[in-house]
Tab-separated table of C-alpha atoms and ligand atoms in Angstrom:
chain	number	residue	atom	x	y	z
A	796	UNK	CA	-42.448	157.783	113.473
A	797	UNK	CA	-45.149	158.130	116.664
A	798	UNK	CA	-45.151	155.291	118.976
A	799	UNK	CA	-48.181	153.269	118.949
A	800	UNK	CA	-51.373	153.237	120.606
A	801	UNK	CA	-53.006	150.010	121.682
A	802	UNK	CA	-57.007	150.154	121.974
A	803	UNK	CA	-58.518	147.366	124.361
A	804	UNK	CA	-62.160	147.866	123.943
A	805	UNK	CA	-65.908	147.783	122.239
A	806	UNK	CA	-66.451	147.730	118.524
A	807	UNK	CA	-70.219	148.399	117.323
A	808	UNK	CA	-72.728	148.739	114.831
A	809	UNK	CA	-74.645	152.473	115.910
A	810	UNK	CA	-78.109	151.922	114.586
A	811	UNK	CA	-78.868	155.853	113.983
A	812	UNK	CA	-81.738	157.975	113.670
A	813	UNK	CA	-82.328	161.450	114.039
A	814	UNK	CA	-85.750	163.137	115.654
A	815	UNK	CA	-87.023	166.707	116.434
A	816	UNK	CA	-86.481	165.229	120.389
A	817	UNK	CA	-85.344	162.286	122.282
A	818	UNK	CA	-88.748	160.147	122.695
A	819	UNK	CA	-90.075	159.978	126.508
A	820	UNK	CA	-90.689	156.490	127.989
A	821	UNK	CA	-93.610	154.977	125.889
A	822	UNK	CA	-93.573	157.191	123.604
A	823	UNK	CA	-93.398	156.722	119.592
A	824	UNK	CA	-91.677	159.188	117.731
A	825	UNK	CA	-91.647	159.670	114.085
A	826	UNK	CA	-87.910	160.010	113.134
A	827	UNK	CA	-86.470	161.943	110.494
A	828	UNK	CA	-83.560	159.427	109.116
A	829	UNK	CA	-81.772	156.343	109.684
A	830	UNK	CA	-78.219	155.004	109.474
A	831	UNK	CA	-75.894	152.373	109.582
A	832	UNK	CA	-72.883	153.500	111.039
A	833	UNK	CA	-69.661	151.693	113.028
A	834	UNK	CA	-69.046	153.083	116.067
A	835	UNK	CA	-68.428	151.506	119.527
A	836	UNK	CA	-65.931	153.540	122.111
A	837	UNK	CA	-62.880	151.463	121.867
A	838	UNK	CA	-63.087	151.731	118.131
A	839	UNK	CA	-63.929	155.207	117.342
A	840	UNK	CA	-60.507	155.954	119.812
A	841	UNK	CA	-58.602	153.254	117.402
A	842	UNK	CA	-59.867	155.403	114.271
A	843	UNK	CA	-59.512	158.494	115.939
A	844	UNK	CA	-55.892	157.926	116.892
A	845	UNK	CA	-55.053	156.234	113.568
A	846	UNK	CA	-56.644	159.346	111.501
A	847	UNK	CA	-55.248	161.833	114.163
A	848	UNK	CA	-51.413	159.902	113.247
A	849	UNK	CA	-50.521	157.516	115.336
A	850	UNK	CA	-50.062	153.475	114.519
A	851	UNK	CA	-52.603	151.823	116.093
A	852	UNK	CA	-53.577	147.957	117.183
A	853	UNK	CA	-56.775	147.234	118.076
A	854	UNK	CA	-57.812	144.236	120.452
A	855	UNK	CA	-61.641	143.546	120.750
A	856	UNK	CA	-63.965	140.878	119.317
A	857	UNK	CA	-67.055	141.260	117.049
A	858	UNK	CA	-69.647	138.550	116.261
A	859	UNK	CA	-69.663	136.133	113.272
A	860	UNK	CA	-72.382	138.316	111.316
A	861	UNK	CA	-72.474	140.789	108.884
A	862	UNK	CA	-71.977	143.812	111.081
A	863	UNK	CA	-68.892	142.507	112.615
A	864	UNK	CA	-67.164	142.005	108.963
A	865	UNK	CA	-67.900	145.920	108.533
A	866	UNK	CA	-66.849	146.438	111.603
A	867	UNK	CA	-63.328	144.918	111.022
A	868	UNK	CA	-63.134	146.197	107.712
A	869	UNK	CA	-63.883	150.113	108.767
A	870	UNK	CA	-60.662	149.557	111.185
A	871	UNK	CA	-58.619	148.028	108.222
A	872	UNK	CA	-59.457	150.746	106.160
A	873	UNK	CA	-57.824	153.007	108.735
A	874	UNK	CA	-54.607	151.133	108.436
A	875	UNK	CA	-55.372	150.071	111.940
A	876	UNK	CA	-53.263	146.546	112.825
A	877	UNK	CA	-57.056	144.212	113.864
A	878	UNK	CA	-54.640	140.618	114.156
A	879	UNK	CA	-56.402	140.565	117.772
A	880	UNK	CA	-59.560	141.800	116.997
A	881	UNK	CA	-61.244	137.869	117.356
A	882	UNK	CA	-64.097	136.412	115.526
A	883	UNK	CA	-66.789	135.341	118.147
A	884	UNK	CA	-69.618	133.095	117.918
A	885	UNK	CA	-72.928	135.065	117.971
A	886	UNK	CA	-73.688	138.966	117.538
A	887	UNK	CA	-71.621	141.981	117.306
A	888	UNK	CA	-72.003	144.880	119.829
A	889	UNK	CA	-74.823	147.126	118.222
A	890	UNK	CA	-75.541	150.506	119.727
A	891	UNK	CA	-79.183	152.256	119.345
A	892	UNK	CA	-79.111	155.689	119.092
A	893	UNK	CA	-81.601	158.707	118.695
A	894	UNK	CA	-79.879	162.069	117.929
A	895	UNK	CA	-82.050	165.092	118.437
A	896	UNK	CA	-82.630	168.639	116.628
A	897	UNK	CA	-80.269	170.017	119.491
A	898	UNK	CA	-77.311	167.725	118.701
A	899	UNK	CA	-77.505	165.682	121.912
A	900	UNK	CA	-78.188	162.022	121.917
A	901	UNK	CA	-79.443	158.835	123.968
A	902	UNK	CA	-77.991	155.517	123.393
A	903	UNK	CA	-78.663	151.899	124.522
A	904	UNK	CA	-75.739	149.686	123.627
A	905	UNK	CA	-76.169	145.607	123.487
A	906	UNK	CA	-72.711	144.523	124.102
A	907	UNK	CA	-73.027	141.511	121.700
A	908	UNK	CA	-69.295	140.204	120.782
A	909	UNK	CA	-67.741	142.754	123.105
A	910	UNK	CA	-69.355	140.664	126.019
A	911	UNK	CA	-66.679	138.018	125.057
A	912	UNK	CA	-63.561	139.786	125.412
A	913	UNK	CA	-61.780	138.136	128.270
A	914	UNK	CA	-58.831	138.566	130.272
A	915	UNK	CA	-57.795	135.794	128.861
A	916	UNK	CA	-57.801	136.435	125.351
A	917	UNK	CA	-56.093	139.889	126.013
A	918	UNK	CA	-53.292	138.321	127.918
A	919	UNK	CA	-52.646	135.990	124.777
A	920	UNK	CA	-52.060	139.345	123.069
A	921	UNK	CA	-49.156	140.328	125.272
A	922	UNK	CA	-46.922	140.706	122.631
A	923	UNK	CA	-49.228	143.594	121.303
A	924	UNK	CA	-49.241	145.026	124.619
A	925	UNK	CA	-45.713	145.082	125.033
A	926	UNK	CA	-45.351	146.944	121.571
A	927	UNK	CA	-47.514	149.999	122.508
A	928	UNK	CA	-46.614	152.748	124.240
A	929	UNK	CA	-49.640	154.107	125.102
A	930	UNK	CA	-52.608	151.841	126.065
A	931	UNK	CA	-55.934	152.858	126.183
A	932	UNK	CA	-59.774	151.164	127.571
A	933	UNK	CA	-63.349	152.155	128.524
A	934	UNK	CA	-65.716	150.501	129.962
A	935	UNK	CA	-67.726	148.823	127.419
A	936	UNK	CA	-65.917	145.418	127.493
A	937	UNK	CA	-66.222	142.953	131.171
A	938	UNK	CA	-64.787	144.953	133.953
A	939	UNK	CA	-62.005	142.326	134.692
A	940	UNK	CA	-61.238	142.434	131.292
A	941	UNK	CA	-60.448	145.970	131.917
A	942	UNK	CA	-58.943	145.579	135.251
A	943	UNK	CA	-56.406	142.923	134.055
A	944	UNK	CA	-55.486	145.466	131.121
A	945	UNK	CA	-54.855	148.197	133.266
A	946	UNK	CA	-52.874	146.561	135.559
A	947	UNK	CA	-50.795	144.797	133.094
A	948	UNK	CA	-49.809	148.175	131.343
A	949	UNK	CA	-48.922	149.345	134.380
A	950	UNK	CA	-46.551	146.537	134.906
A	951	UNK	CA	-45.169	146.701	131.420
A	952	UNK	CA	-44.571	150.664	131.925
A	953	UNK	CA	-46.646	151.886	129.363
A	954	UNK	CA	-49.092	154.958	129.259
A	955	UNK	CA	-52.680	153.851	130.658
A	956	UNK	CA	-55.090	155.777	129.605
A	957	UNK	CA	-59.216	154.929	130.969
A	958	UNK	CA	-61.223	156.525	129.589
A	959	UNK	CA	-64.426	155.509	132.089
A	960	UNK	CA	-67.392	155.262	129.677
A	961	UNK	CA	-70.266	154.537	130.123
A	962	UNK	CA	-70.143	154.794	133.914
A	963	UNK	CA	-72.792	153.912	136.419
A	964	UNK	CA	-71.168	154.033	139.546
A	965	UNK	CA	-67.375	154.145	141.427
A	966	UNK	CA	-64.650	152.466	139.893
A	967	UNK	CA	-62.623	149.236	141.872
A	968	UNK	CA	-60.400	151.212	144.222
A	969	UNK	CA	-57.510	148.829	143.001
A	970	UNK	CA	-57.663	150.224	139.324
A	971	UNK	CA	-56.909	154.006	140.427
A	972	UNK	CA	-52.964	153.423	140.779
A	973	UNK	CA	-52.568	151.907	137.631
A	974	UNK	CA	-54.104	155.142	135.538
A	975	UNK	CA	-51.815	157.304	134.346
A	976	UNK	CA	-55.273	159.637	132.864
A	977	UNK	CA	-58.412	158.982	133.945
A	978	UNK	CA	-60.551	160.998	131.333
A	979	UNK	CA	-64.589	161.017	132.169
A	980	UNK	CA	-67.199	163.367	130.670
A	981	UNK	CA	-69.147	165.579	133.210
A	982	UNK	CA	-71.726	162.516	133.916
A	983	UNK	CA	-68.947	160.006	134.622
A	984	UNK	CA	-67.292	161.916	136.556
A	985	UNK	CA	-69.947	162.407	138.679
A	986	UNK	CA	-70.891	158.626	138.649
A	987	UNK	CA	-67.171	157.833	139.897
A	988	UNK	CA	-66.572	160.843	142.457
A	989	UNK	CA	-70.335	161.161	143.791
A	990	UNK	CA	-70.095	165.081	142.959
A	991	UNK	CA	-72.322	166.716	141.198
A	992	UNK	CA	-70.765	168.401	138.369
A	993	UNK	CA	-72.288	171.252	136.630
A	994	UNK	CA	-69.523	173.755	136.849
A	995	UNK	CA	-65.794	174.245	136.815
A	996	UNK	CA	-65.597	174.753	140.354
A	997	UNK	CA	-67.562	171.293	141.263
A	998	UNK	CA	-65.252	169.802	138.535
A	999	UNK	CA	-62.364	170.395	140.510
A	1000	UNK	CA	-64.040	169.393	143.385
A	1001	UNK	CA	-64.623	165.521	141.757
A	1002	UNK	CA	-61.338	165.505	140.029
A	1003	UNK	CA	-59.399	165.998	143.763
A	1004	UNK	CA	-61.327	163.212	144.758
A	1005	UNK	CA	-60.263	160.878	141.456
A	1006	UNK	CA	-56.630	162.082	142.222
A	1007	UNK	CA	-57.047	160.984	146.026
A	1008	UNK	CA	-58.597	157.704	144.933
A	1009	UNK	CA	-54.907	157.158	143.537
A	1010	UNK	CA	-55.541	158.240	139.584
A	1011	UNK	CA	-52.567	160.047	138.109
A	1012	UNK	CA	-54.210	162.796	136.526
A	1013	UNK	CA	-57.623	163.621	135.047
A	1014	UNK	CA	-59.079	165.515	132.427
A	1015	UNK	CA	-62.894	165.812	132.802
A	1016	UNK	CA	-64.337	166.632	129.566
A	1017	UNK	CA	-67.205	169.599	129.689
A	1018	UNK	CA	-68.717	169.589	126.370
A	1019	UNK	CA	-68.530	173.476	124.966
A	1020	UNK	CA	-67.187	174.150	128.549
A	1021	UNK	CA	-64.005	172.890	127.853
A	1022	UNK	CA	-61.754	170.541	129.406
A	1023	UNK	CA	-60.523	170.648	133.275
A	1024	UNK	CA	-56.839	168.857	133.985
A	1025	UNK	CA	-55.917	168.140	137.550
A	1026	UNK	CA	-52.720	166.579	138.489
A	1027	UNK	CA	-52.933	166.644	142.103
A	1028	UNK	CA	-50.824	169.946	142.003
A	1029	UNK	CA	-52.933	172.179	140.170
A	1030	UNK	CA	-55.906	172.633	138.017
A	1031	UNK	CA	-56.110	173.955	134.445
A	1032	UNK	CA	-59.065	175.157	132.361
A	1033	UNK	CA	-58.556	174.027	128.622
A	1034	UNK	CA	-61.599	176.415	126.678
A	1035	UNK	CA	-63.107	174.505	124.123
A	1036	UNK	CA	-62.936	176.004	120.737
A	1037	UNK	CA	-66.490	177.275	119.510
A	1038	UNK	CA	-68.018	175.275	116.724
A	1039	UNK	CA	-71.554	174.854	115.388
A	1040	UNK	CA	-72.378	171.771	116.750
A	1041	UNK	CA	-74.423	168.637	114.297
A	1042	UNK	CA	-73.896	165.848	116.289
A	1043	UNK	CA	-72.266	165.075	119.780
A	1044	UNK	CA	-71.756	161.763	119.449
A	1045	UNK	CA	-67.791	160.166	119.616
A	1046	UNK	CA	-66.822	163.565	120.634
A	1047	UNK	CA	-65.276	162.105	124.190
A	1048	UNK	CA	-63.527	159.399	121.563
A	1049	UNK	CA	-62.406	161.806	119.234
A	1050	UNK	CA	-60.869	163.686	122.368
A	1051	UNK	CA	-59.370	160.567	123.823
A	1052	UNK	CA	-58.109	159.350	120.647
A	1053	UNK	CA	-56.480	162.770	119.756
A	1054	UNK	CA	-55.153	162.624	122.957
A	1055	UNK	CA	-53.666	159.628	122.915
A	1056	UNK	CA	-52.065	159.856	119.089
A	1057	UNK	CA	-50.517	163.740	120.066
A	1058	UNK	CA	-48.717	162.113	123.736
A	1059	UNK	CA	-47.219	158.884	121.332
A	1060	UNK	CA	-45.680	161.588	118.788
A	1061	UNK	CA	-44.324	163.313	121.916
A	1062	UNK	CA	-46.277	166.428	122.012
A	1063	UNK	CA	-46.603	167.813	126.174
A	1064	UNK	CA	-49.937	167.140	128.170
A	1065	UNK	CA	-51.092	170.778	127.163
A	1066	UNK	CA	-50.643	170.226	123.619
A	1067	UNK	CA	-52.211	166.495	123.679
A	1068	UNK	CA	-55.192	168.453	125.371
A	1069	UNK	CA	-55.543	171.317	122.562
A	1070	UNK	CA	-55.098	168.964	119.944
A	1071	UNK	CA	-57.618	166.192	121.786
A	1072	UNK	CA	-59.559	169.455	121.657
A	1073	UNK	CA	-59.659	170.519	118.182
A	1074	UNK	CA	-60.615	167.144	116.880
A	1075	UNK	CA	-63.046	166.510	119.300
A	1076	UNK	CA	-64.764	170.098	118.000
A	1077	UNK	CA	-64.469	168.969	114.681
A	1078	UNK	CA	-66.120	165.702	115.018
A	1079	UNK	CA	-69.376	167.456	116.299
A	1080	UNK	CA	-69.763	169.207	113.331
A	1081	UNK	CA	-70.234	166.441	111.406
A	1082	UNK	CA	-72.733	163.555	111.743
A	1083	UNK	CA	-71.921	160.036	113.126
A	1084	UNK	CA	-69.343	158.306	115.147
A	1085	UNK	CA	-66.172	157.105	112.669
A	1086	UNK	CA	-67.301	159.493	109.702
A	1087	UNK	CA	-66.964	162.410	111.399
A	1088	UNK	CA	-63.829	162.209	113.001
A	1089	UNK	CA	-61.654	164.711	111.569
A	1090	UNK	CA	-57.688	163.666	110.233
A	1091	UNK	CA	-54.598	164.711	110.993
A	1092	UNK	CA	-54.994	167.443	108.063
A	1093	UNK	CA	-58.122	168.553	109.097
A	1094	UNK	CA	-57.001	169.467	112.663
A	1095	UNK	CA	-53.559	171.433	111.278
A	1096	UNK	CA	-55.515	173.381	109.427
A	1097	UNK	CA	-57.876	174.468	112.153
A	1098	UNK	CA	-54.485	175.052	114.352
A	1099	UNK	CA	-52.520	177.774	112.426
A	1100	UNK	CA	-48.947	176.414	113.119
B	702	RIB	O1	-69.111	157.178	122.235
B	702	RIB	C1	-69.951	156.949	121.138
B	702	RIB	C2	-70.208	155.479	121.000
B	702	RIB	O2	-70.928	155.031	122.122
B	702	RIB	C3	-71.053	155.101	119.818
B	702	RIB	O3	-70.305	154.907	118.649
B	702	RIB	C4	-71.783	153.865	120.297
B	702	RIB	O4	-71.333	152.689	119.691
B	702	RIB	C5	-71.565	153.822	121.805
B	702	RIB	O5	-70.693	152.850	122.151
């Protein structure tokens, strides 16, 4: 059986509707649908692992309102363990989003319940901690309660994985040498190394800097460009494989997720990253966050064995 995969992060409701093009500022659009769909980073890696095979706990906290019982109940339906996913007083974490005719997306994200996940409450849920093997956050929970996470896995040995979403600036220097993979997307990356990247070549050029800044080893995620790994060592160009693409969004989770499920049923770093891959391509052919990430099934039979 795969080891399991502990998600500390965001649940939320995605509020989605999809328009020709993203609106400019004071502008009113007229959209083409809307859904109701859960989402939120830390989750969408909880389902993504979970579908992808791995056992998975999630610890996070939604609001007392109808959205948050969905919320809770889309994890549960994933077999996903949601004991420490608390009840909060107030709203769940709701994410607006506009998805345009070219498959990319803007989203504003309220962090609602999220907001309330302390370092406390995650340290009563050591026990949970201490049963995972790999252990993964982003950034839309408090920063300490992400800093006490991350630190705390790396006492207790595990796997860290950050995956540093949504990003506005550097990360605390303190966090670096407690991630084992710092995974951004082109735009965090950039936010966190102060590099511009737009190419392979400036993504090595970032990644050298996250490595120096005391991260393990990182895998920037480039969209159809593929994934770049650096370990301090050497860099490695992962192609991404070429799909028709719907809808981008939970693509980085559906990578992460992936990710972390193929490293917990012991597959090497190259293989997590193919696999991460696969699902991730997967998931942007179909619409929305949790329904479109592809299962374990799905992503065998894209990868002849
Ligand atoms: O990464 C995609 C997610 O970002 C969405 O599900 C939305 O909730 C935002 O958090």
């Amino acid at each position: 059986m795969s080891a399991k995969v502990v998600v500390v992060g965001s649940l939320n409701m995605d509020l989605v509707t999809r328009a020709e093009r993203l609106p400019r500022g004071g502008e009113t659009l007229i959209g083409k649908s809307f859904a109701t769909v859960s989402g939120g980073k830390g989750a969408n890696q909880a389902v993504a692992a979970a579908r992808l095979g791995a056992q998975v706990s999630m610890v996070g906290c939604v609001g007392d309102d109808a959205y948050g019982e969905q919320l809770r109940g889309a994890l549960l339906a994933e077999q996903i363990d949601c004991q420490t996913v608390s009840v909060v007083e107030g709203s769940s974490g709701v994410a607006l989003i506009v998805v345009d005719d070219s498959s990319q997306n803007a989203i504003v994200i309220v962090a609602g319940g999220n907001g309330q996940l302390t370092p406390e409450k995650v340290a009563g849920f050591d026990g949970v901690l201490q049963d995972g093997q790999v252990i993964i956050c982003q950034l839309e929970v408090p920063l300490a309660t992400v800093g006490y996470t991350l630190k705390r896995g790396r006492e207790l040995g595990k796997t860290v994985i950050l995956n540093p979403a949504p990003a506005s600036g550097p990360l605390p220097a303190q966090w670096y040498g407690a991630i084992d993979y710092l995974i951004p997307n082109e735009s965090e990356a950039s936010a966190l190394s102060g590099v511009a990247v737009d190419s392979l070549e400036s993504a090595e050029v970032a990644a050298s800097r996250l490595i120096a800044a005391g991260a393990g080893k990182v895998i920037i995620t480039l969209g159809a460009q593929g994934s770049l790994f650096a370990d301090g060592q050497r860099f490695e160009h992962f192609p991404a494989p070429r799909v028709k693409a719907i809808d981008t969004t939970a693509a980085g989770d559906t990578f992460v997720g992936g990710f972390a499920a193929a490293l917990a049923a012991g597959k090497s770093e190259a293989e997590a990253i193919r696999f991460g891959q696969v699902a991730a391509a997967l998931s942007v052919t179909r619409a929305g966050a949790q329904p479109s990430i592809p299962t374990l099934s799905d992503v065998q039979a894209f990868i002849p064995s």
